[in-house]
Coordinates of C-alpha atoms in Angstrom, one line a residue:
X323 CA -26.8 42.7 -18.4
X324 CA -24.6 43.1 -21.5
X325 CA -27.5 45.5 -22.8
X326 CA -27.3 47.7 -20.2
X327 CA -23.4 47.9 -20.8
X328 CA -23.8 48.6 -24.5
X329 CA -26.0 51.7 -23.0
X330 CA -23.9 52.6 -20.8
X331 CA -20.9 52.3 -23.4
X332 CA -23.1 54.4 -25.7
X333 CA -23.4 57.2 -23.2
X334 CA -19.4 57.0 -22.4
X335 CA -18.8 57.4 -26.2
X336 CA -21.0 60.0 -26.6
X337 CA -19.9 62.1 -23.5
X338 CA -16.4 61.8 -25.1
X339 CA -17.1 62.3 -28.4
X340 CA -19.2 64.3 -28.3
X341 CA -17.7 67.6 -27.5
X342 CA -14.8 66.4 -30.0
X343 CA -16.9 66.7 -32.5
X344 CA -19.0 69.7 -31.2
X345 CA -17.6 72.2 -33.6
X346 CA -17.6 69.6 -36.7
X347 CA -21.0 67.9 -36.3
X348 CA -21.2 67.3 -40.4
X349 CA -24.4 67.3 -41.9
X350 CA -26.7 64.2 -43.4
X351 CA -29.3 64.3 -46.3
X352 CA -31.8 61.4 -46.2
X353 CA -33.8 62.2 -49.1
X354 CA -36.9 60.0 -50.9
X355 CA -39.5 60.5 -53.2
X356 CA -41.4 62.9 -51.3
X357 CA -39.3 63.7 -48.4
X358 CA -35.7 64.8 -47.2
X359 CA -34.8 64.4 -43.5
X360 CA -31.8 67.0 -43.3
X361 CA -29.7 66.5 -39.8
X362 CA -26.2 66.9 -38.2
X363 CA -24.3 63.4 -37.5
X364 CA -24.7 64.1 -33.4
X365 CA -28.6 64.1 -34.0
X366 CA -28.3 61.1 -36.3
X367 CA -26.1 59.3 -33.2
X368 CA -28.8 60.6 -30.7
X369 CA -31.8 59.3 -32.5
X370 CA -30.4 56.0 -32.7
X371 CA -29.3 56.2 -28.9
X372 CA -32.6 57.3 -28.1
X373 CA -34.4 54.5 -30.7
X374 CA -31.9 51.4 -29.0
X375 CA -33.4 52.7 -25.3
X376 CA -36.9 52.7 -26.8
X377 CA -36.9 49.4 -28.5
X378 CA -35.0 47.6 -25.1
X379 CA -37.7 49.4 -23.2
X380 CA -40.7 47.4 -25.2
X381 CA -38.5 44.3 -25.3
X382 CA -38.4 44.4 -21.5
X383 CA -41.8 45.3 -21.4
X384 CA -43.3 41.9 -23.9
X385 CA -41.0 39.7 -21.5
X386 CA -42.5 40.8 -18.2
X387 CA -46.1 40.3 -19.8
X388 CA -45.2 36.5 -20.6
X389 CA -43.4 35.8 -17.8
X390 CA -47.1 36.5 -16.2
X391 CA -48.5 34.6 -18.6
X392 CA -46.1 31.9 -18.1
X393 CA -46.3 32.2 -14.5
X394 CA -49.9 32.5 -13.9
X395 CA -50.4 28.7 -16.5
X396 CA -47.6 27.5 -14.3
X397 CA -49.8 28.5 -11.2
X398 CA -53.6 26.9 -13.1
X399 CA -51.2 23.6 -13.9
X400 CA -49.4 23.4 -10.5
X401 CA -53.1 23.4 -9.2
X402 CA -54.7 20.5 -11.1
X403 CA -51.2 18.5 -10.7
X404 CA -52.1 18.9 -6.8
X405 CA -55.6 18.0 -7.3
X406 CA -54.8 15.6 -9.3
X407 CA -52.6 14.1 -6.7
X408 CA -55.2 14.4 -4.0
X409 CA -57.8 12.6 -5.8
X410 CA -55.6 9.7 -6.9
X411 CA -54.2 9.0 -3.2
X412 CA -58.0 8.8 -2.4
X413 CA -59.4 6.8 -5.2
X414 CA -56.9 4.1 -3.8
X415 CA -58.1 4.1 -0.2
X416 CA -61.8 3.7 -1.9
X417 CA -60.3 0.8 -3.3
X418 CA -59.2 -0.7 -0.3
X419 CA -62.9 -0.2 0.8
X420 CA -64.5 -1.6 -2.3
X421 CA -65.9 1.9 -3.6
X422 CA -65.6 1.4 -7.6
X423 CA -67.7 3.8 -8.3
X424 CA -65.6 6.5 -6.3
X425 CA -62.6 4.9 -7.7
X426 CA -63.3 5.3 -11.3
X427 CA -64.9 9.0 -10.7
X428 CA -61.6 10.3 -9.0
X429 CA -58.8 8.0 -10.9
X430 CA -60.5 9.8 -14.1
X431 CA -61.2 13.0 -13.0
X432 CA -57.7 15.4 -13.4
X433 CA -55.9 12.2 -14.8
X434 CA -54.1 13.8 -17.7
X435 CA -52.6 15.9 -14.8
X436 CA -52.1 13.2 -12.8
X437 CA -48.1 11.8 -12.3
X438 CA -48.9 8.8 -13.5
X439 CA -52.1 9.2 -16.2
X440 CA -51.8 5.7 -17.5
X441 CA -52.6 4.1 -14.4
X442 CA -55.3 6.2 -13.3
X443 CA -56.8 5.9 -16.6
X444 CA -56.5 1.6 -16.5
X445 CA -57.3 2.1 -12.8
X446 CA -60.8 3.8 -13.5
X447 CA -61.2 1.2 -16.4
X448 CA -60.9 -2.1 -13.7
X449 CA -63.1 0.3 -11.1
X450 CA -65.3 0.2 -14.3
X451 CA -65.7 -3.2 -15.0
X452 CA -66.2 -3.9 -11.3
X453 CA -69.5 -2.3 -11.7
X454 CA -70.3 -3.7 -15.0
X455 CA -70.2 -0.1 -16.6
X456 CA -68.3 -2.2 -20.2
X457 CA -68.6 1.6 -21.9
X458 CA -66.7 3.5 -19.2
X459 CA -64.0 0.4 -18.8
X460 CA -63.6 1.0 -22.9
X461 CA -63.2 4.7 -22.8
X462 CA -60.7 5.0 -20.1
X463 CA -58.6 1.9 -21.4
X464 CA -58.4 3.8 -24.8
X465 CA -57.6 6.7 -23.3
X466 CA -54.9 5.2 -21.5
X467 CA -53.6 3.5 -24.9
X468 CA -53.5 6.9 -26.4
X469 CA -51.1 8.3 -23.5
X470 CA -49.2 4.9 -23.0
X471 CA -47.0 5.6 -26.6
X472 CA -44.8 2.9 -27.0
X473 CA -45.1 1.1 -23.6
X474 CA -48.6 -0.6 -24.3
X475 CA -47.9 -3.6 -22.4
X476 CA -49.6 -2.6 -19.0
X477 CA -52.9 -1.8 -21.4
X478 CA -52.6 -4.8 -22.9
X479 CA -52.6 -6.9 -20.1
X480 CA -55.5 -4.6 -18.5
X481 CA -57.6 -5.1 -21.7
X482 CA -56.9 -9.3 -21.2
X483 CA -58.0 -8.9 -17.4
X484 CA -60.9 -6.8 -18.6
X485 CA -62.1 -9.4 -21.4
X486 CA -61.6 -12.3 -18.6
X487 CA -64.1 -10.9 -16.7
X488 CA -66.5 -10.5 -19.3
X489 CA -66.1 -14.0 -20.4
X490 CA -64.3 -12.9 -23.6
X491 CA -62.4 -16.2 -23.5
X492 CA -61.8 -16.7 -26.8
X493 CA -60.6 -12.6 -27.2
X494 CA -58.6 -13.0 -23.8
X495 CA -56.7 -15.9 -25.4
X496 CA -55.6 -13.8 -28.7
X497 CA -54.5 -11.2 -26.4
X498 CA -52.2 -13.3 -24.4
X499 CA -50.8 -15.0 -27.2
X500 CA -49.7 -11.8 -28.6
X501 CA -48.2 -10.7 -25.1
X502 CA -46.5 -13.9 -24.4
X503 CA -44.8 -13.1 -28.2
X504 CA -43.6 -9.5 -26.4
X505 CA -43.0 -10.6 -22.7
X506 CA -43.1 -14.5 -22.4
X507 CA -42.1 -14.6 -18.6
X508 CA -44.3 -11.8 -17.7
X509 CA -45.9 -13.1 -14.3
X510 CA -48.9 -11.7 -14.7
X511 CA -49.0 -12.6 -18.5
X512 CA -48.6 -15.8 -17.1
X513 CA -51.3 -15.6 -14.8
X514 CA -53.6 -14.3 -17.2
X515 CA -52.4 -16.9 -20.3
X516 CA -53.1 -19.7 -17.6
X517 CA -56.7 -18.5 -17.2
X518 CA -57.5 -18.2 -20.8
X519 CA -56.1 -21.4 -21.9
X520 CA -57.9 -23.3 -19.5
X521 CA -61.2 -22.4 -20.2
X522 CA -60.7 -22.3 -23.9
X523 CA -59.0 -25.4 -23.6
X524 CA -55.8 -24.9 -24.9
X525 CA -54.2 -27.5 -23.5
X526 CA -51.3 -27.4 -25.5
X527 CA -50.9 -24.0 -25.0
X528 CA -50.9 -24.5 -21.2
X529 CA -48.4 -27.5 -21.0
X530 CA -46.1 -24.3 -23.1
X531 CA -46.2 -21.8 -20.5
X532 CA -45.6 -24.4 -17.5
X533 CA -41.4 -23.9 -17.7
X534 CA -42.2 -20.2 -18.5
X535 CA -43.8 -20.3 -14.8
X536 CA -41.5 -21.9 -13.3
X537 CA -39.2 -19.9 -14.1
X538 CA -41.1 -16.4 -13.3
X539 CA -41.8 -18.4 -9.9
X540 CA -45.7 -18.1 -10.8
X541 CA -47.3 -21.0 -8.4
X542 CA -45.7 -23.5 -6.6
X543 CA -44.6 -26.9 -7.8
X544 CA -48.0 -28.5 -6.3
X545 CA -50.1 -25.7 -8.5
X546 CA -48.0 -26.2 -11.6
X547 CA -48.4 -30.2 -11.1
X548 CA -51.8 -30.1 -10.5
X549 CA -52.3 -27.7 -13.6
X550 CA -50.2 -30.1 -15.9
X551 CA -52.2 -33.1 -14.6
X552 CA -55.5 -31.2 -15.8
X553 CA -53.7 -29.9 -19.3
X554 CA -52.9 -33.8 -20.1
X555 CA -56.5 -35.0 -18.7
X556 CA -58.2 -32.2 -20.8
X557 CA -56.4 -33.6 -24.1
X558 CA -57.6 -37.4 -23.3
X559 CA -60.9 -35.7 -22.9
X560 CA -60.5 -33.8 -26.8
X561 CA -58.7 -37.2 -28.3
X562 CA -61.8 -39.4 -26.6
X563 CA -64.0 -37.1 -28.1
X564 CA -63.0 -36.7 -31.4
X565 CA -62.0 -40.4 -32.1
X566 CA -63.5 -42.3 -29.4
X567 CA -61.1 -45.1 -27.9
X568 CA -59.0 -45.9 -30.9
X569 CA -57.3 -41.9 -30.8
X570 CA -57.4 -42.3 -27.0
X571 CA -55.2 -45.2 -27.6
X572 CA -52.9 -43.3 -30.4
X573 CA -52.9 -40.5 -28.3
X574 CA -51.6 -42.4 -25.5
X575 CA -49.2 -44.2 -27.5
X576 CA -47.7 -40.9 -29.2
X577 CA -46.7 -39.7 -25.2
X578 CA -43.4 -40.2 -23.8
X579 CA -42.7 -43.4 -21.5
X580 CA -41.9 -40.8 -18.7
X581 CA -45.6 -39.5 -19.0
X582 CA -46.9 -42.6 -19.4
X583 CA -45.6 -44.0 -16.4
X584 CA -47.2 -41.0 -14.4
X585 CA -50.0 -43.0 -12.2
X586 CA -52.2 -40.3 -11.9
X587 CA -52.3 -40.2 -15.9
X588 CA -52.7 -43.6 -15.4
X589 CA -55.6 -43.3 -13.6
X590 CA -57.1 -40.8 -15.8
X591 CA -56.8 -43.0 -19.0
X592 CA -57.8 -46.0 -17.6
X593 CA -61.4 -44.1 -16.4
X594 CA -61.7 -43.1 -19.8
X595 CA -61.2 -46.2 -21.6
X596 CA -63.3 -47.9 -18.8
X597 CA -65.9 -45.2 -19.5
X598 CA -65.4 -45.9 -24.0
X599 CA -66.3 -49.7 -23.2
X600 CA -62.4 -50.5 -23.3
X601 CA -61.8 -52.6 -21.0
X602 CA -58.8 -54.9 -21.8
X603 CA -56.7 -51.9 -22.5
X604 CA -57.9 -50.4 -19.2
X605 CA -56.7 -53.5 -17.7
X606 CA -53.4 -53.8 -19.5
X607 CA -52.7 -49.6 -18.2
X608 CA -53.6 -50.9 -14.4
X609 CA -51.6 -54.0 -14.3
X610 CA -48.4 -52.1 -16.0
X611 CA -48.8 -49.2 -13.3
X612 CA -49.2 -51.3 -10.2
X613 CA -45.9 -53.1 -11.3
X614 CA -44.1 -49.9 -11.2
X615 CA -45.4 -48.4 -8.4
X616 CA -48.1 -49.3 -5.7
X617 CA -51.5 -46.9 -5.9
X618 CA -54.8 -47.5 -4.4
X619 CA -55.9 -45.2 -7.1
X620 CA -55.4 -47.9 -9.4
X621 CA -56.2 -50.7 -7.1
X622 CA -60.0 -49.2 -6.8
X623 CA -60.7 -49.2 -10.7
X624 CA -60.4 -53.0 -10.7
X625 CA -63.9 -53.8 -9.5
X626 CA -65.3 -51.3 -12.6
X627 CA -63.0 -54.2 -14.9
X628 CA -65.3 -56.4 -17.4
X629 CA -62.5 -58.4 -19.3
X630 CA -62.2 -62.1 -20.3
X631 CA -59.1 -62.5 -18.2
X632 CA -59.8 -61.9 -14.9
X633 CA -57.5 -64.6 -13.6
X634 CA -54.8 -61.7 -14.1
X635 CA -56.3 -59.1 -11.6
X636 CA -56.3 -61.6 -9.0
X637 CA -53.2 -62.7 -9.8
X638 CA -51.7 -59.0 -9.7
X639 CA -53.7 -58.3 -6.2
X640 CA -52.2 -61.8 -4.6
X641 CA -49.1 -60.3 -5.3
X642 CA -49.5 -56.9 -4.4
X643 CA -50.9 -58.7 -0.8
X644 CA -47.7 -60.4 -0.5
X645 CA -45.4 -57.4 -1.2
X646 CA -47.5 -54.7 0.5
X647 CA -49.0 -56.5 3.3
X648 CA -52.7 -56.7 4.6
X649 CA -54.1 -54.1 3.2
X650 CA -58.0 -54.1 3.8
X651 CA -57.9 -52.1 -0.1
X652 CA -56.7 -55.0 -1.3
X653 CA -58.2 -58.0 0.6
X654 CA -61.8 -55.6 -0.1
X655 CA -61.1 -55.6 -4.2
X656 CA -60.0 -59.2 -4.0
X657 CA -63.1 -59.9 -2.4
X658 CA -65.0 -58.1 -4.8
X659 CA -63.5 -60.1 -7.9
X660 CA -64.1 -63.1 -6.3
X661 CA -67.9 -62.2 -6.1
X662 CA -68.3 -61.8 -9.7
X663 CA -66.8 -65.4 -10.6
X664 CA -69.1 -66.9 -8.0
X665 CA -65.7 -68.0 -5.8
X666 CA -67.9 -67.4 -2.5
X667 CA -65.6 -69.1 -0.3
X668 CA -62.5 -67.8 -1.1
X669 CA -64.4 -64.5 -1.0
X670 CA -65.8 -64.6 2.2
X671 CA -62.0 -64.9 3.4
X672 CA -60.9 -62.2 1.7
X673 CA -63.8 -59.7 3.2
X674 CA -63.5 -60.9 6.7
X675 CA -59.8 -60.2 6.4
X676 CA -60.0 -57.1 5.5
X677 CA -63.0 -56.3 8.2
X678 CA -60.5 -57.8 10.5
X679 CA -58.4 -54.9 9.7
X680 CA -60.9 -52.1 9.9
X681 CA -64.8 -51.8 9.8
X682 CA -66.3 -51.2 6.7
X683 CA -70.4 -50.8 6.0
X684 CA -69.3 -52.2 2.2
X685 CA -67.2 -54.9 3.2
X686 CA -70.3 -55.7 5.6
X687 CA -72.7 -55.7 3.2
X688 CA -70.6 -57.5 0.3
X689 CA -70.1 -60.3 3.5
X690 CA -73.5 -61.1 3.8
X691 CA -74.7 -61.3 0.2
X692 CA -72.0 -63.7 0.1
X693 CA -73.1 -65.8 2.8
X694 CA -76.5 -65.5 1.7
X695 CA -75.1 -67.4 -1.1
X696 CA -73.3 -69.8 1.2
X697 CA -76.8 -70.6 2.6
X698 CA -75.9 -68.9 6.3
X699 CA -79.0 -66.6 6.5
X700 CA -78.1 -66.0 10.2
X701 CA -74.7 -65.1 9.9
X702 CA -75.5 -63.0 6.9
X703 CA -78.0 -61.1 9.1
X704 CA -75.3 -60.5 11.5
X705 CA -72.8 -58.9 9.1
X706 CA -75.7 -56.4 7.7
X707 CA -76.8 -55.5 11.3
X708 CA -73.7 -54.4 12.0
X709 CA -73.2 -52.6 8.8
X710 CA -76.4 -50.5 9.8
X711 CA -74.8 -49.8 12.8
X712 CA -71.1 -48.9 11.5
X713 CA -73.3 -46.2 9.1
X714 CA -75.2 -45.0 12.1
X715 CA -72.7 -44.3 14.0
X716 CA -70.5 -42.4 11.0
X717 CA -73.7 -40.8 10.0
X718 CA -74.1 -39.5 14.2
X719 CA -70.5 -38.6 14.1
X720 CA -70.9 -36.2 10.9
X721 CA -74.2 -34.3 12.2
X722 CA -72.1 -33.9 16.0
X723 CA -71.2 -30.8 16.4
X724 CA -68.2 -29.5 16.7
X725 CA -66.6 -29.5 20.3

């Protein structure tokens, strides 16, 4: 616009001027080497008029012919961007059908047009892996690294899914270790760091991450329970194994009174110092745990018991009889003590006590080897008939079908 008012200011000028100056048009000399260009001044002024129109004419001209350049790319780009769009909105419904090999072949295909070319790329690396193509899952997660810049945390945590599958434990582990330095309460970081640790056995690096999950909200308190129970069980199982009972014991000794006092670490420790030919400290963990709390858990891992002290279990389950009440658990294990010190009598009362309370095929069978030793064949006979028939009848029960 402002060009075509200088022109048409130009024109005015000249149609004013021009006859002013009719009469006293001058005269110019441009004179080189070999040439003089000889003219009046209105000449001069017209050329140049004439020279402006020509070179706004070829400016006009160079701009329309990009424009169509610009224009027509515009169009090819506008094109793959739709196609592009198209493919990815049906790569994911072949993912809801389970199609990885269509997933990766349209997630991949137009993805540097795509709106999003990161995730199509990672996308078609997971659709990869799915069906075990470990080349294709590695070319499209580099690709995607190269076009992530600065954000690589998405292709990090793609490349630690990715070595998970593969069974790249030890890999998978680095990797989330460097993530949890970047994002520590990632939830899916989380995720991922629980996985690795536990079958690298990082046990240490799991009990870490358990207030990290809490707070992300990843699991519920049972899950992140149950996972702490396995993180402490899975160091008794390193400290057994390097140093055998004596660095299960310092182990055990270097934990806090509040884990300690946990019963099912309790339970755990006392299996494994049962298990390293420990017994009296086995014992010593049982009795301390049943005065703090009542747990058949404990109660059961009496029988497996071979201290010189026994007088102390049976002391403990008297008690526990008296403040808990007839339990058949407890009359059963009393029973079962009893046996090994050859107190027949005393444990023939304690079986039939708890039998009173509910059938048992073991309490049945315990009763008549004990008999047997109190010289009453018939009675003994009794007791194991009617075992068979308890176990019979459980055994008909589980085979029924279902009504």
């Amino acid at each position: 616009m402002v060009k075509v008012l200088l022109l048409f200011l130009l024109l005015m000028a000249g149609i004013v001027v021009g006859p002013m100056i009719a009469g006293h048009q001058g005269y110019v000399l441009i004179q080189t080497d070999n040439w003089n260009i000889e003219t009046s001044v209105t000449g001069l002024t017209i050329i140049l008029i004439l020279s402006l129109v020509v070179l706004f004419a070829i400016e006009w001209i160079l701009r329309r012919l990009f424009r169509t350049g610009a224009r027509t790319r515009g169009w090819f780009m506008g094109r793959k961007r739709n196609r592009a769009r198209k493919q990815t909105s049906l790569a994911l419904l072949k993912l809801a059908e389970g199609d990885y090999q269509q997933v990766e072949k349209l997630m991949s295909k137009n993805a540097d047009h795509a709106e999003q070319p990161v995730v199509n790329y990672l996308l078609a690396a997971e659709a990869a892996q799915q069906r075990g193509d470990e080349m294709r899952a590695n070319q499209h997660l580099e690709r995607a690294a190269e076009l992530a810049d600065g954000d690589q945390i998405p292709v990090e945590i793609t490349r630690v899914r990715l070595q998970l599958a593969r069974n790249e434990n030890h890999a998978a582990r680095h990797g989330v270790d460097r993530l949890l330095e970047v994002t520590p309460r990632h939830p899916e970081v989380l995720r991922l760091a629980e996985q690795a640790y536990i079958r690298t056995g990082a046990w240490n690096s799991l009990l870490d991450i358990l207030p990290s999950m809490k707070k992300a909200q990843v699991g519920d308190d049972a899950h992140r329970d149950a996972l702490q129970q396995q993180a402490w069980i899975g160091l008794m199982d390193q400290a057994r194994a390097e140093q055998g009972s004596d660095g299960l014991k310092a182990w055990w000794q270097n934990q806090s009174r509040k884990t300690r006092q946990q019963t099912t670490l309790q339970v755990a420790m006392a299996e494994h110092l049962i298990e390293c030919n420990d017994h009296d400290t086995a014992q010593s963990i049982i009795l301390d745990g049943l005065k703090r709390q009542y747990d058949e858990r404990l109660v059961m891992l009496m029988p497996r018991l071979k201290t010189g002290n026994p007088e102390q279990l049976e002391k403990a389950l008297r008690q526990q009889i008296k403040s808990q009440g007839d339990r058949p658990i407890l009359w059963s294990t009393l029973g079962q003590l009893l046996m090994k010190h050859g107190e027949w009598q005393e444990a023939s009362i304690a079986f039939r006590a708890a039998l009173k309370q509910r059938p048992d095929a073991f309490d049945y069978a315990w009763l008549a080897d004990v008999l047997d030793r109190m010289h009453q064949p018939e009675e003994a006979a009794t007791m194991r008939r009617d075992g068979l028939l308890l176990t019979l009848q459980n055994n008909s029960l589980q085979n029924s079908p279902p009504q």
